Amino acid sequence: MRRLKWVVLAFGCMLGPVGQPAAASGLVLGDSIGEGVAQASGLKGLARISVHIRGPRALEQISATPAGSTAFLVLGTNDADGSIVNLDRHIENILQAASRKNIKLVWIGPPCVRKSWDSRARELDGILSAKLAARSVQYVSMRDERLCSGSLHEPDGVHLKMKGYAYMWEKARSAAGFPPTVAVRKDAEKAATSPSGEHKAANEHAHEPGEPARRAATVDSAAPRATARAQAN
């Protein structure tokens, strides 16, 4: 009887409180904006700076994602800071890679930026919205009044304050029907209330192989950080 009791208790822990299923498996993929969303969500993050729709790096992240997971893919901002022509094939490659692993893909679109190329970010948002709707892939647009107001942006006009990333995460999580995360990382909470959460000044870096050259500094030149020590770019 005692053994049966422990078995029941263990099963209850797996289910979670009041018989609800345990938290779903989720990861955050994508670019440096995705790094911030990962910090805000508390989920495991594979997002890194300098990732584009074009090129192999987004595909490498999907390859590293466990089959059957929910992947929040934050992608498109770097592409908008350049040419957005002929992206269809690269978008399709990402969708097929996720489908082969039975990954539930939640694509989080490029948020508004306080830059002259925001018009391309808006255009890419429309392209992704139309294409992914036709493929029954969850797309979450990040162009709304609050994100476009500039109040959530860092001084570089591209990256967001931690409360901006938290807003993006909650919007995406809710749209995807993903359960609330139990706890946000302590370092993310500190970054939300401390000057240490601000980004470093932008620096240029090389564009992806085969990608059109940039006219200005890269979008991902300043990655989000959640501690007083800045991440190396």
GROMACS .gro file of C-alpha atoms in nm:
model
  233
    1MET     CA    1   0.000   0.000   0.000
    2ARG     CA    2   0.285   0.238   0.088
    3ARG     CA    3   0.453   0.164  -0.246
    4LEU     CA    4   0.127   0.236  -0.430
    5LYS     CA    5   0.098   0.567  -0.246
    6TRP     CA    6   0.443   0.677  -0.366
    7VAL     CA    7   0.360   0.576  -0.722
    8VAL     CA    8   0.045   0.790  -0.711
    9LEU     CA    9   0.238   1.086  -0.568
   10ALA     CA   10   0.506   1.059  -0.835
   11PHE     CA   11   0.243   1.047  -1.108
   12GLY     CA   12   0.076   1.354  -0.959
   13CYS     CA   13   0.404   1.546  -0.972
   14MET     CA   14   0.436   1.464  -1.341
   15LEU     CA   15   0.088   1.592  -1.410
   16GLY     CA   16   0.131   1.910  -1.210
   17PRO     CA   17  -0.123   2.083  -0.982
   18VAL     CA   18  -0.485   1.968  -0.984
   19GLY     CA   19  -0.415   1.695  -1.239
   20GLN     CA   20  -0.306   1.936  -1.511
   21PRO     CA   21  -0.037   1.821  -1.757
   22ALA     CA   22   0.321   1.925  -1.688
   23ALA     CA   23   0.454   2.229  -1.873
   24ALA     CA   24   0.494   2.170  -2.243
   25SER     CA   25   0.838   2.145  -2.399
   26GLY     CA   26   0.930   2.470  -2.566
   27LEU     CA   27   1.239   2.648  -2.696
   28VAL     CA   28   1.313   2.991  -2.840
   29LEU     CA   29   1.505   3.006  -3.168
   30GLY     CA   30   1.611   3.292  -3.392
   31ASP     CA   31   1.821   3.607  -3.370
   32SER     CA   32   1.926   3.847  -3.094
   33ILE     CA   33   1.564   3.957  -3.049
   34GLY     CA   34   1.498   3.588  -2.983
   35GLU     CA   35   1.769   3.591  -2.716
   36GLY     CA   36   1.572   3.857  -2.532
   37VAL     CA   37   1.245   3.664  -2.569
   38ALA     CA   38   1.417   3.351  -2.435
   39GLN     CA   39   1.535   3.544  -2.129
   40ALA     CA   40   1.187   3.682  -2.068
   41SER     CA   41   1.018   3.344  -2.110
   42GLY     CA   42   1.256   3.135  -1.902
   43LEU     CA   43   1.259   2.873  -2.180
   44LYS     CA   44   1.574   2.720  -2.319
   45GLY     CA   45   1.711   2.947  -2.589
   46LEU     CA   46   1.897   2.850  -2.903
   47ALA     CA   47   1.864   3.200  -3.050
   48ARG     CA   48   2.189   3.378  -3.133
   49ILE     CA   49   2.299   3.707  -3.283
   50SER     CA   50   2.337   3.745  -3.659
   51VAL     CA   51   2.077   3.487  -3.766
   52HIS     CA   52   1.875   3.546  -4.083
   53ILE     CA   53   1.601   3.372  -4.277
   54ARG     CA   54   1.867   3.324  -4.542
   55GLY     CA   55   2.161   3.098  -4.470
   56PRO     CA   56   2.212   2.782  -4.263
   57ARG     CA   57   2.198   2.912  -3.906
   58ALA     CA   58   1.821   2.900  -3.853
   59LEU     CA   59   1.820   2.549  -4.000
   60GLU     CA   60   2.097   2.449  -3.759
   61GLN     CA   61   1.884   2.568  -3.467
   62ILE     CA   62   1.589   2.360  -3.586
   63SER     CA   63   1.822   2.061  -3.625
   64ALA     CA   64   1.920   2.104  -3.257
   65THR     CA   65   1.554   2.124  -3.144
   66PRO     CA   66   1.410   1.798  -3.005
   67ALA     CA   67   1.144   1.636  -3.221
   68GLY     CA   68   0.790   1.713  -3.112
   69SER     CA   69   0.881   2.038  -2.933
   70THR     CA   70   0.718   2.376  -2.965
   71ALA     CA   71   0.967   2.619  -3.119
   72PHE     CA   72   0.916   2.995  -3.094
   73LEU     CA   73   1.116   3.126  -3.390
   74VAL     CA   74   1.198   3.498  -3.368
   75LEU     CA   75   1.324   3.580  -3.715
   76GLY     CA   76   1.315   3.844  -3.987
   77THR     CA   77   1.458   4.162  -3.837
   78ASN     CA   78   1.807   4.107  -3.980
   79ASP     CA   79   1.662   4.034  -4.322
   80ALA     CA   80   1.462   4.357  -4.314
   81ASP     CA   81   1.788   4.548  -4.268
   82GLY     CA   82   1.873   4.462  -4.628
   83SER     CA   83   1.701   4.304  -4.926
   84ILE     CA   84   1.387   4.101  -4.863
   85VAL     CA   85   1.365   3.988  -5.225
   86ASN     CA   86   1.353   3.614  -5.302
   87LEU     CA   87   1.307   3.491  -4.946
   88ASP     CA   88   1.040   3.234  -5.038
   89ARG     CA   89   1.282   2.944  -5.086
   90HIS     CA   90   1.455   3.011  -4.756
   91ILE     CA   91   1.125   3.038  -4.567
   92GLU     CA   92   1.018   2.708  -4.724
   93ASN     CA   93   1.342   2.540  -4.614
   94ILE     CA   94   1.272   2.641  -4.254
   95LEU     CA   95   0.913   2.518  -4.268
   96GLN     CA   96   1.013   2.183  -4.415
   97ALA     CA   97   1.291   2.132  -4.160
   98ALA     CA   98   1.044   2.190  -3.876
   99SER     CA   99   0.782   1.964  -4.035
  100ARG     CA  100   1.026   1.675  -4.072
  101LYS     CA  101   1.084   1.680  -3.695
  102ASN     CA  102   0.717   1.727  -3.608
  103ILE     CA  103   0.802   2.061  -3.447
  104LYS     CA  104   0.515   2.295  -3.372
  105LEU     CA  105   0.652   2.615  -3.518
  106VAL     CA  106   0.539   2.952  -3.382
  107TRP     CA  107   0.700   3.219  -3.599
  108ILE     CA  108   0.733   3.553  -3.420
  109GLY     CA  109   0.762   3.826  -3.680
  110PRO     CA  110   1.000   4.122  -3.688
  111PRO     CA  111   0.887   4.394  -3.447
  112CYS     CA  112   0.878   4.761  -3.539
  113VAL     CA  113   1.215   4.933  -3.547
  114ARG     CA  114   1.295   5.302  -3.511
  115LYS     CA  115   1.493   5.298  -3.834
  116SER     CA  116   1.445   5.409  -4.193
  117TRP     CA  117   1.415   5.045  -4.301
  118ASP     CA  118   1.106   4.985  -4.084
  119SER     CA  119   0.907   4.993  -4.409
  120ARG     CA  120   1.082   4.669  -4.513
  121ALA     CA  121   1.011   4.518  -4.171
  122ARG     CA  122   0.644   4.601  -4.229
  123GLU     CA  123   0.652   4.449  -4.577
  124LEU     CA  124   0.823   4.133  -4.452
  125ASP     CA  125   0.563   4.103  -4.176
  126GLY     CA  126   0.293   4.098  -4.445
  127ILE     CA  127   0.482   3.840  -4.655
  128LEU     CA  128   0.530   3.606  -4.361
  129SER     CA  129   0.173   3.647  -4.242
  130ALA     CA  130   0.028   3.552  -4.581
  131LYS     CA  131   0.269   3.268  -4.653
  132LEU     CA  132   0.245   3.101  -4.313
  133ALA     CA  133  -0.135   3.129  -4.302
  134ALA     CA  134  -0.146   2.926  -4.622
  135ARG     CA  135   0.070   2.662  -4.453
  136SER     CA  136  -0.128   2.652  -4.128
  137VAL     CA  137   0.179   2.764  -3.932
  138GLN     CA  138   0.117   2.991  -3.634
  139TYR     CA  139   0.242   3.341  -3.712
  140VAL     CA  140   0.243   3.615  -3.450
  141SER     CA  141   0.288   3.969  -3.580
  142MET     CA  142   0.480   4.205  -3.356
  143ARG     CA  143   0.360   4.523  -3.523
  144ASP     CA  144   0.112   4.679  -3.287
  145GLU     CA  145   0.063   5.019  -3.128
  146ARG     CA  146   0.265   4.944  -2.819
  147LEU     CA  147   0.564   4.788  -2.993
  148CYS     CA  148   0.568   5.063  -3.255
  149SER     CA  149   0.548   5.347  -3.003
  150GLY     CA  150   0.920   5.332  -2.925
  151SER     CA  151   0.863   5.318  -2.548
  152LEU     CA  152   0.990   4.960  -2.531
  153HIS     CA  153   1.299   5.013  -2.745
  154GLU     CA  154   1.661   5.051  -2.641
  155PRO     CA  155   1.846   5.360  -2.770
  156ASP     CA  156   1.964   5.168  -3.080
  157GLY     CA  157   1.603   5.169  -3.201
  158VAL     CA  158   1.610   4.795  -3.280
  159HIS     CA  159   1.654   4.594  -2.962
  160LEU     CA  160   1.405   4.610  -2.678
  161LYS     CA  161   1.411   4.664  -2.305
  162MET     CA  162   1.338   4.352  -2.103
  163LYS     CA  163   0.978   4.461  -2.052
  164GLY     CA  164   0.950   4.473  -2.431
  165TYR     CA  165   1.072   4.117  -2.463
  166ALA     CA  166   0.832   4.015  -2.188
  167TYR     CA  167   0.549   4.177  -2.384
  168MET     CA  168   0.654   3.992  -2.701
  169TRP     CA  169   0.669   3.661  -2.514
  170GLU     CA  170   0.327   3.698  -2.355
  171LYS     CA  171   0.171   3.796  -2.686
  172ALA     CA  172   0.326   3.498  -2.866
  173ARG     CA  173   0.258   3.252  -2.584
  174SER     CA  174  -0.105   3.353  -2.564
  175ALA     CA  175  -0.157   3.337  -2.942
  176ALA     CA  176  -0.003   2.988  -2.955
  177GLY     CA  177  -0.200   2.858  -2.658
  178PHE     CA  178   0.127   2.775  -2.480
  179PRO     CA  179   0.099   2.742  -2.101
  180PRO     CA  180   0.247   3.022  -1.889
  181THR     CA  181   0.600   2.951  -1.779
  182VAL     CA  182   0.627   2.877  -1.409
  183ALA     CA  183   0.905   3.123  -1.339
  184VAL     CA  184   1.110   3.380  -1.523
  185ARG     CA  185   1.486   3.356  -1.481
  186LYS     CA  186   1.613   3.571  -1.197
  187ASP     CA  187   1.867   3.737  -1.422
  188ALA     CA  188   1.589   3.845  -1.658
  189GLU     CA  189   1.400   3.998  -1.368
  190LYS     CA  190   1.711   4.189  -1.263
  191ALA     CA  191   1.762   4.316  -1.616
  192ALA     CA  192   1.405   4.448  -1.623
  193THR     CA  193   1.473   4.677  -1.327
  194SER     CA  194   1.845   4.751  -1.360
  195PRO     CA  195   2.049   4.969  -1.597
  196SER     CA  196   2.258   4.656  -1.659
  197GLY     CA  197   1.981   4.536  -1.887
  198GLU     CA  198   2.067   4.795  -2.150
  199HIS     CA  199   2.248   4.699  -2.469
  200LYS     CA  200   2.596   4.793  -2.577
  201ALA     CA  201   2.649   5.037  -2.858
  202ALA     CA  202   2.613   4.893  -3.207
  203ASN     CA  203   2.916   4.755  -3.394
  204GLU     CA  204   2.934   4.638  -3.752
  205HIS     CA  205   2.989   4.275  -3.849
  206ALA     CA  206   3.005   4.077  -4.171
  207HIS     CA  207   2.681   3.969  -4.337
  208GLU     CA  208   2.586   3.606  -4.399
  209PRO     CA  209   2.750   3.428  -4.696
  210GLY     CA  210   2.540   3.482  -5.006
  211GLU     CA  211   2.337   3.757  -4.838
  212PRO     CA  212   2.313   4.110  -4.984
  213ALA     CA  213   2.564   4.346  -4.826
  214ARG     CA  214   2.431   4.588  -4.564
  215ARG     CA  215   2.424   4.962  -4.615
  216ALA     CA  216   2.442   5.027  -4.240
  217ALA     CA  217   2.541   4.863  -3.913
  218THR     CA  218   2.389   4.522  -3.851
  219VAL     CA  219   2.069   4.471  -3.657
  220ASP     CA  220   2.226   4.209  -3.437
  221SER     CA  221   2.532   4.406  -3.339
  222ALA     CA  222   2.396   4.445  -2.985
  223ALA     CA  223   2.261   4.128  -2.829
  224PRO     CA  224   2.036   4.141  -2.522
  225ARG     CA  225   2.198   4.067  -2.187
  226ALA     CA  226   2.047   3.986  -1.849
  227THR     CA  227   2.349   4.048  -1.625
  228ALA     CA  228   2.586   4.334  -1.563
  229ARG     CA  229   2.851   4.164  -1.778
  230ALA     CA  230   2.784   4.225  -2.150
  231GLN     CA  231   2.778   3.937  -2.395
  232ALA     CA  232   3.060   3.927  -2.645
  233ASN     CA  233   2.957   3.996  -3.002
   0.00000   0.00000   0.00000
